Structure formats: structure tokens, C-alpha cells
CSV table of C-alpha atoms in Angstrom, one decimal:
chain,number,residue,atom,x,y,z
A,1003,UNK,CA,-249.8,43.7,28.9
A,1004,UNK,CA,-249.4,40.3,27.3
A,1005,UNK,CA,-247.2,39.1,24.6
A,1006,UNK,CA,-249.1,37.5,21.8
A,1007,UNK,CA,-247.8,35.7,18.7
A,1008,UNK,CA,-249.5,38.5,16.7
A,1009,UNK,CA,-247.3,41.2,18.3
A,1010,UNK,CA,-244.2,39.2,17.4
A,1011,UNK,CA,-245.4,38.9,13.8
A,1012,UNK,CA,-245.9,42.6,13.6
A,1013,UNK,CA,-242.5,43.2,15.0
A,1014,UNK,CA,-241.0,41.1,12.2
A,1015,UNK,CA,-242.3,43.7,9.7
A,1016,UNK,CA,-240.7,46.5,11.7
A,1017,UNK,CA,-237.4,44.6,12.1
A,1018,UNK,CA,-237.3,43.9,8.4
A,1019,UNK,CA,-237.7,47.6,7.8
A,1020,UNK,CA,-234.9,48.4,10.2
A,1021,UNK,CA,-232.6,46.0,8.5
A,1022,UNK,CA,-233.5,47.4,5.1
A,1023,UNK,CA,-232.6,50.8,6.4
A,1024,UNK,CA,-229.3,49.6,7.8
A,1025,UNK,CA,-228.6,47.9,4.5
A,1026,UNK,CA,-228.9,51.2,2.7
A,1027,UNK,CA,-226.5,53.0,5.1
A,1028,UNK,CA,-229.2,54.4,7.3
A,1029,UNK,CA,-230.2,54.4,10.9
A,1030,UNK,CA,-231.8,51.0,11.7
A,1031,UNK,CA,-235.2,51.8,13.1
A,1032,UNK,CA,-238.3,50.5,11.4
A,1033,UNK,CA,-242.0,50.6,12.1
A,1034,UNK,CA,-245.4,49.6,10.9
A,1035,UNK,CA,-248.9,50.8,11.5
A,1036,UNK,CA,-251.4,48.0,11.9
A,1037,UNK,CA,-255.1,48.4,11.5
A,1038,UNK,CA,-257.9,47.4,13.9
A,1039,UNK,CA,-258.3,44.0,12.2
A,1040,UNK,CA,-254.6,43.3,12.1
A,1041,UNK,CA,-254.1,44.5,8.5
A,1042,UNK,CA,-250.9,46.3,7.6
A,1043,UNK,CA,-251.7,50.0,6.9
A,1044,UNK,CA,-248.2,51.3,6.3
A,1045,UNK,CA,-244.5,50.4,7.0
A,1046,UNK,CA,-241.3,52.3,6.8
A,1047,UNK,CA,-237.9,53.1,8.3
A,1048,UNK,CA,-235.8,56.1,9.3
A,1049,UNK,CA,-234.5,57.9,6.2
A,1050,UNK,CA,-232.3,60.7,7.7
A,1051,UNK,CA,-229.3,59.5,5.8
A,1052,UNK,CA,-230.8,58.1,2.7
A,1053,UNK,CA,-233.0,61.2,1.9
A,1054,UNK,CA,-231.1,63.8,4.0
A,1055,UNK,CA,-234.5,64.2,5.7
A,1056,UNK,CA,-234.5,64.4,9.5
A,1057,UNK,CA,-238.3,64.3,9.6
A,1058,UNK,CA,-238.6,60.7,8.6
A,1059,UNK,CA,-238.3,58.5,11.6
A,1060,UNK,CA,-239.5,54.9,11.4
A,1061,UNK,CA,-242.9,55.7,12.9
A,1062,UNK,CA,-243.5,58.8,10.8
A,1063,UNK,CA,-242.6,56.8,7.7
A,1064,UNK,CA,-245.1,54.1,8.6
A,1065,UNK,CA,-247.7,56.8,9.4
A,1066,UNK,CA,-247.1,58.5,6.1
A,1067,UNK,CA,-247.2,55.3,4.1
A,1068,UNK,CA,-250.6,54.6,5.6
A,1069,UNK,CA,-252.0,57.7,3.9
A,1070,UNK,CA,-254.9,59.7,5.1
A,1071,UNK,CA,-257.1,57.9,7.7
A,1072,UNK,CA,-260.2,59.2,9.3
A,1073,UNK,CA,-259.5,57.4,12.6
A,1074,UNK,CA,-256.6,55.7,14.3
A,1075,UNK,CA,-258.7,54.2,17.0
A,1076,UNK,CA,-257.7,50.6,17.6
A,1077,UNK,CA,-254.6,50.9,15.4
A,1078,UNK,CA,-251.2,49.7,16.6
A,1079,UNK,CA,-247.8,51.3,15.9
A,1080,UNK,CA,-245.1,48.6,16.1
A,1081,UNK,CA,-241.6,49.9,16.2
A,1082,UNK,CA,-238.2,48.4,16.8
A,1083,UNK,CA,-237.3,51.0,19.3
A,1084,UNK,CA,-239.0,53.1,22.0
A,1085,UNK,CA,-240.5,56.1,20.3
A,1086,UNK,CA,-238.8,59.4,20.7
A,1087,UNK,CA,-240.8,62.5,21.8
A,1088,UNK,CA,-241.5,63.4,18.2
A,1089,UNK,CA,-243.0,60.0,17.4
A,1090,UNK,CA,-244.7,59.8,20.8
A,1091,UNK,CA,-246.4,63.0,20.1
A,1092,UNK,CA,-247.6,61.6,16.8
A,1093,UNK,CA,-249.1,58.6,18.6
A,1094,UNK,CA,-250.9,60.9,21.1
A,1095,UNK,CA,-252.1,63.4,18.6
A,1096,UNK,CA,-253.7,60.9,16.3
A,1097,UNK,CA,-255.1,58.6,19.0
A,1098,UNK,CA,-253.2,55.5,18.0
A,1099,UNK,CA,-254.4,53.0,20.6
A,1100,UNK,CA,-251.3,50.8,21.1
A,1101,UNK,CA,-247.6,50.9,20.7
A,1102,UNK,CA,-245.6,47.6,20.4
A,1103,UNK,CA,-241.9,48.2,21.1
A,1104,UNK,CA,-239.1,46.0,20.1
A,1105,UNK,CA,-236.8,47.3,22.8
A,1106,UNK,CA,-236.4,50.2,25.2
A,1107,UNK,CA,-232.8,49.5,26.4
A,1108,UNK,CA,-230.7,51.5,24.0
A,1109,UNK,CA,-233.1,54.4,24.0
A,1110,UNK,CA,-235.9,55.3,26.4
A,1111,UNK,CA,-238.4,57.7,24.7
A,1112,UNK,CA,-241.9,58.8,25.5
A,1113,UNK,CA,-243.6,55.5,26.0
A,1114,UNK,CA,-244.3,56.0,29.8
A,1115,UNK,CA,-245.9,59.4,29.0
A,1116,UNK,CA,-248.1,57.6,26.4
A,1117,UNK,CA,-249.1,55.0,28.9
A,1118,UNK,CA,-250.1,57.8,31.3
A,1119,UNK,CA,-252.3,59.2,28.5
A,1120,UNK,CA,-254.1,55.9,27.9
A,1121,UNK,CA,-252.0,54.3,25.2
A,1122,UNK,CA,-251.5,50.6,25.5
A,1123,UNK,CA,-247.8,50.0,25.6
A,1124,UNK,CA,-246.2,46.6,25.0
A,1125,UNK,CA,-242.4,46.1,25.2
A,1126,UNK,CA,-241.2,42.9,23.7
A,1127,UNK,CA,-237.6,43.3,24.7
A,1128,UNK,CA,-236.4,41.5,21.6
A,1129,UNK,CA,-232.6,40.8,21.7
A,1130,UNK,CA,-232.3,41.2,17.9
A,1131,UNK,CA,-233.5,44.8,18.2
A,1132,UNK,CA,-231.1,45.5,21.0
A,1133,UNK,CA,-228.2,44.0,19.1
A,1134,UNK,CA,-229.1,46.0,15.9
A,1135,UNK,CA,-229.2,49.3,17.7
A,1136,UNK,CA,-226.3,48.6,20.1
A,1137,UNK,CA,-224.0,47.8,17.1
A,1138,UNK,CA,-225.2,50.8,15.2
A,1139,UNK,CA,-224.7,53.3,18.1
A,1140,UNK,CA,-221.2,51.8,18.7
A,1141,UNK,CA,-220.3,52.1,15.0
A,1142,UNK,CA,-221.9,55.5,14.3
A,1143,UNK,CA,-222.4,57.5,17.5
A,1144,UNK,CA,-222.5,60.9,15.8
A,1145,UNK,CA,-225.3,59.8,13.5
A,1146,UNK,CA,-227.3,58.4,16.3
A,1147,UNK,CA,-227.0,61.5,18.5
A,1148,UNK,CA,-227.8,63.7,15.5
A,1149,UNK,CA,-231.0,61.7,15.0
A,1150,UNK,CA,-232.2,62.2,18.5
A,1151,UNK,CA,-231.0,65.8,18.8
A,1152,UNK,CA,-228.6,65.0,21.6
A,1153,UNK,CA,-224.9,65.8,22.2
A,1154,UNK,CA,-223.9,62.3,23.3
A,1155,UNK,CA,-223.6,63.4,26.9
A,1156,UNK,CA,-227.2,63.4,27.9
A,1157,UNK,CA,-228.0,66.9,26.9
A,1158,UNK,CA,-229.3,68.6,23.8
A,1159,UNK,CA,-226.8,70.5,21.7
B,1419,UNK,CA,-241.9,86.7,27.1
B,1420,UNK,CA,-241.7,89.9,25.1
B,1421,UNK,CA,-243.0,90.7,21.6
B,1422,UNK,CA,-240.4,92.0,19.3
B,1423,UNK,CA,-240.6,93.2,15.8
B,1424,UNK,CA,-238.4,90.3,14.8
B,1425,UNK,CA,-241.0,87.8,16.0
B,1426,UNK,CA,-243.6,89.6,13.9
B,1427,UNK,CA,-241.4,89.4,10.9
B,1428,UNK,CA,-240.9,85.7,11.3
B,1429,UNK,CA,-244.6,85.3,11.7
B,1430,UNK,CA,-245.1,86.9,8.3
B,1431,UNK,CA,-243.2,84.1,6.7
B,1432,UNK,CA,-245.3,81.5,8.5
B,1433,UNK,CA,-248.5,83.3,7.6
B,1434,UNK,CA,-247.4,83.5,3.9
B,1435,UNK,CA,-247.0,79.8,4.0
B,1436,UNK,CA,-250.4,79.3,5.5
B,1437,UNK,CA,-252.0,81.4,2.9
B,1438,UNK,CA,-250.1,79.5,0.1
B,1439,UNK,CA,-251.5,76.3,1.6
B,1440,UNK,CA,-255.0,77.7,1.7
B,1441,UNK,CA,-254.7,78.9,-1.9
B,1442,UNK,CA,-253.9,75.4,-3.1
B,1443,UNK,CA,-256.9,73.9,-1.3
B,1444,UNK,CA,-255.1,72.8,1.8
B,1445,UNK,CA,-255.2,73.3,5.6
B,1446,UNK,CA,-253.9,76.9,6.3
B,1447,UNK,CA,-251.1,76.3,8.7
B,1448,UNK,CA,-247.6,77.5,8.0
B,1449,UNK,CA,-244.3,77.5,9.8
B,1450,UNK,CA,-240.7,78.4,9.6
B,1451,UNK,CA,-237.6,77.4,11.4
B,1452,UNK,CA,-235.3,80.3,12.2
B,1453,UNK,CA,-231.6,79.9,13.0
B,1454,UNK,CA,-229.7,81.3,16.0
B,1455,UNK,CA,-228.7,84.4,14.1
B,1456,UNK,CA,-232.2,85.0,12.7
B,1457,UNK,CA,-231.6,83.4,9.4
B,1458,UNK,CA,-234.3,81.3,7.7
B,1459,UNK,CA,-233.5,77.6,7.9
B,1460,UNK,CA,-236.7,76.2,6.4
B,1461,UNK,CA,-240.3,77.0,5.8
B,1462,UNK,CA,-243.4,75.1,4.8
B,1463,UNK,CA,-247.1,74.4,5.2
B,1464,UNK,CA,-249.5,71.6,6.0
B,1465,UNK,CA,-249.8,69.3,2.9
B,1466,UNK,CA,-252.4,66.7,4.0
B,1467,UNK,CA,-254.7,67.6,1.2
B,1468,UNK,CA,-252.2,68.5,-1.5
B,1469,UNK,CA,-250.0,65.5,-1.1
B,1470,UNK,CA,-252.4,63.1,0.6
B,1471,UNK,CA,-249.8,63.1,3.3
B,1472,UNK,CA,-250.9,63.3,7.0
B,1473,UNK,CA,-247.3,63.5,8.2
B,1474,UNK,CA,-246.7,67.0,6.8
B,1475,UNK,CA,-247.8,69.6,9.3
B,1476,UNK,CA,-246.6,73.2,9.0
B,1477,UNK,CA,-243.9,72.6,11.6
B,1478,UNK,CA,-242.7,69.3,10.2
B,1479,UNK,CA,-242.6,70.7,6.7
B,1480,UNK,CA,-240.3,73.6,7.9
B,1481,UNK,CA,-238.2,71.2,9.9
B,1482,UNK,CA,-237.8,68.9,6.8
B,1483,UNK,CA,-237.0,71.9,4.6
B,1484,UNK,CA,-234.2,72.9,6.9
B,1485,UNK,CA,-232.5,69.6,6.2
B,1486,UNK,CA,-230.1,67.8,8.5
B,1487,UNK,CA,-228.8,70.0,11.4
B,1488,UNK,CA,-226.4,69.0,14.1
B,1489,UNK,CA,-228.0,71.2,16.6
B,1490,UNK,CA,-231.3,73.1,17.1
B,1491,UNK,CA,-230.0,75.0,20.1
B,1492,UNK,CA,-231.2,78.7,19.9
B,1493,UNK,CA,-233.4,78.0,16.9
B,1494,UNK,CA,-237.0,79.2,16.8
B,1495,UNK,CA,-240.0,77.5,15.3
B,1496,UNK,CA,-242.5,80.1,14.3
B,1497,UNK,CA,-246.0,78.7,13.5
B,1498,UNK,CA,-249.3,80.3,12.7
B,1499,UNK,CA,-251.1,78.0,15.2
B,1500,UNK,CA,-250.3,76.4,18.5
B,1501,UNK,CA,-248.4,73.2,17.8
B,1502,UNK,CA,-250.2,69.9,18.1
B,1503,UNK,CA,-248.7,67.1,20.2
B,1504,UNK,CA,-247.0,65.7,17.1
B,1505,UNK,CA,-245.2,69.0,16.4
B,1506,UNK,CA,-244.7,69.7,20.1
B,1507,UNK,CA,-242.9,66.4,20.4
B,1508,UNK,CA,-240.7,67.4,17.4
B,1509,UNK,CA,-239.7,70.6,19.2
B,1510,UNK,CA,-238.9,68.8,22.5
B,1511,UNK,CA,-237.0,65.9,20.9
B,1512,UNK,CA,-234.7,68.1,18.9
B,1513,UNK,CA,-234.2,70.8,21.5
B,1514,UNK,CA,-235.6,73.7,19.5
B,1515,UNK,CA,-235.3,76.5,22.0
B,1516,UNK,CA,-238.3,78.7,21.2
B,1517,UNK,CA,-241.7,78.5,19.6
B,1518,UNK,CA,-243.4,81.7,18.4
B,1519,UNK,CA,-247.1,81.1,17.9
B,1520,UNK,CA,-249.5,83.1,15.8
B,1521,UNK,CA,-252.5,82.1,17.8
B,1522,UNK,CA,-253.7,79.6,20.3
B,1523,UNK,CA,-257.4,80.4,20.2
B,1524,UNK,CA,-258.8,78.0,17.6
B,1525,UNK,CA,-256.6,75.2,18.7
B,1526,UNK,CA,-254.7,74.7,22.0
B,1527,UNK,CA,-251.8,72.2,21.5
B,1528,UNK,CA,-248.8,71.2,23.6
B,1529,UNK,CA,-247.2,74.6,24.1
B,1530,UNK,CA,-247.7,74.6,27.9
B,1531,UNK,CA,-246.1,71.2,28.1
B,1532,UNK,CA,-243.2,72.6,26.1
B,1533,UNK,CA,-242.9,75.6,28.4
B,1534,UNK,CA,-242.8,73.2,31.4
B,1535,UNK,CA,-239.9,71.5,29.6
B,1536,UNK,CA,-237.9,74.7,29.2
B,1537,UNK,CA,-238.9,75.8,25.7
B,1538,UNK,CA,-239.5,79.6,25.4
B,1539,UNK,CA,-243.1,80.1,24.2
B,1540,UNK,CA,-244.3,83.4,22.7
B,1541,UNK,CA,-247.9,83.8,21.7
B,1542,UNK,CA,-248.5,86.7,19.4
B,1543,UNK,CA,-252.3,86.4,19.2
B,1544,UNK,CA,-252.4,87.7,15.7
B,1545,UNK,CA,-256.0,88.3,14.5
B,1546,UNK,CA,-255.1,87.4,10.9
B,1547,UNK,CA,-254.1,83.9,12.1
B,1548,UNK,CA,-257.3,83.6,14.1
B,1549,UNK,CA,-259.4,84.7,11.2
B,1550,UNK,CA,-257.7,82.3,8.7
B,1551,UNK,CA,-258.2,79.3,10.9
B,1552,UNK,CA,-261.7,80.2,12.1
B,1553,UNK,CA,-262.9,80.6,8.6
B,1554,UNK,CA,-261.2,77.3,7.5
B,1555,UNK,CA,-262.7,75.3,10.4
B,1556,UNK,CA,-266.1,76.8,9.7
B,1557,UNK,CA,-265.9,75.9,6.0
B,1558,UNK,CA,-264.2,72.5,6.3
B,1559,UNK,CA,-264.7,71.0,9.8
B,1560,UNK,CA,-264.3,67.4,8.6
B,1561,UNK,CA,-260.9,68.2,7.1
B,1562,UNK,CA,-259.8,70.1,10.2
B,1563,UNK,CA,-260.8,67.3,12.6
B,1564,UNK,CA,-259.1,64.7,10.4
B,1565,UNK,CA,-255.9,66.7,10.6
B,1566,UNK,CA,-255.9,66.7,14.4
B,1567,UNK,CA,-257.3,63.2,14.7
B,1568,UNK,CA,-260.4,64.2,16.5
B,1569,UNK,CA,-264.1,63.5,16.1
B,1570,UNK,CA,-265.3,67.1,16.3
B,1571,UNK,CA,-266.8,66.4,19.7
B,1572,UNK,CA,-263.7,66.7,21.8
B,1573,UNK,CA,-262.7,63.1,21.5
B,1574,UNK,CA,-260.5,61.0,19.3
B,1575,UNK,CA,-262.2,58.8,16.8
């Protein structure tokens, strides 16, 4: 795994989405789906709060925004936060080739499982992403635990 | 795992959704999320074709329709077809307790992985579900393989 300037550029899109989500009162997680030639296919952010819709995580929003695609080979999902099982399942099912992750400190999702299943995983460990989520979880723990289906004590409710 | 009349009743809802989806030109997979007391929380069907939206599988549609829930403990996802990795990830992430599956013959998704992770799995092996999917896959193989991100030869594209 190497960091490249391109990955950082892609993360800026996801981070911008996360900040947009935060600005509208939502959970600050953003993502973008990048095509095989580096083109932007779709971008989006978590909309649980804004739309009352628990199915829209950053990654699923970006996937939806990209519309119907016949193949996800050589595409990259870039996300501000380690993908949860739901979003990890999305990546595996559709054969998205790479996941670029802003940070995996505040939440550790399914990225190791994806790596075991052949997905290229890049963790950028970006301090801005850590700060954004840390502050959000501190300010709105109930909302955060609702979003990941946990009880705040390490278990599901 | 036991079959109960209740599971069969729930499957009827999912099957009705699948048929509605088929009737509107879509991929015939339906699902419903059932609450801990047997109440219907949400129902829906695959809408890839109808909405041009690859993120709406039967299970994610039912999950979305149920709206924000603080807990999915003791809920049941009933679906006409074995859940793909995307939908299996949804079940695992949100701690949905049980998955009732119409059939797992035409497609074998992540239900064994869910069972390993403590989810109660019930496969009803309903011939109507098998027939619905078999016919659809025969008539529209390209659409089906697009929906599961495969190339029709066992690999991802």
C-alpha cells in the first residue's frame, strides 16, 4: 500500500461531503466512488438525520449517485471512515477493487475482511478525519451509536 | 431452526413485494423487516430498474421503509432470496437477529457467514420463490448479473 497524491485528492472530495453533512446537522461521513481512470462516478454523505433514512451511509450514497454500472472492476471507494459491515458488504458484493480510508481510529469496520477477500485497502490516517469524527461522537454519542446499531458499550442493542 | 406458520406469513409479504417488482419490469426480489412482536416495520423490493438505483435491494428497501430504529434486536428480515454480501452486511451491522429466506438455490449469498456471527437463519425453500427467480434469470441474465456485480461466469467484472 502506498500513499499517492491522487488518493489524497480523492479524500478531499469525501471530506468535503462529510463536512457538508455535518453542516446540515448530520453524521459527518462522506465518500466518493472513483472510476478506473480516476474520474468521479458519484459522491455523497450519510443522510440518516437529514432524510430520516438509515440506509444512506456515505458509501451507499456515493454508490447510488454513480447510478447503474455494469462493472466496478478497478473502481475505488474513498471514504472518510473505515466502512461498516453494511458498506463493506457493498464493496465485496459489487467487486469494488480498492477502498481508500480517511481514518480507522474512531471506528474499525470491515476493512480487514475486505483485504482478506482481495480488496486493496489504503488507510491514510488523516488527522482532519479523526478530529471530525471524534468531535461528533463526543457531541452526539446517541446519534453515532444509532448509526452503527450499537448500544455504546460494545454490543448491539 | 424450525418452520412456523408465522415465517410463512411473513414470506408472503416479501413474495408480494417481489411480484410487484416483477410486474413493474424490475428484478423480482422482495423483503420485509418484522419487529420483535411480529409487527411489520417496513417492506420493499429491488428497484434497480425502476429507479435506476443499484443501492435499492429488497432488504435495503425494507430497512429504509422501516425508518430510524434505535434497536434491531429481535427483529427479523424476511427475504425471497438469500441475501447478497451487501444485504448480509446490513443485517450484521445493525444486529438484526433473524433472517428468513425464501430460497437459496438460485443464489447463495452471505447467510452462512451471518449464521457464524450469531444470526438465526431460516431457509424455507419455497418453490414459488425458486420459480420466480429461475424464470427471471433465464429471461434477463444480463440484468441479474448486473444486480449482483458478476460477469455471469462466476467472477466479478
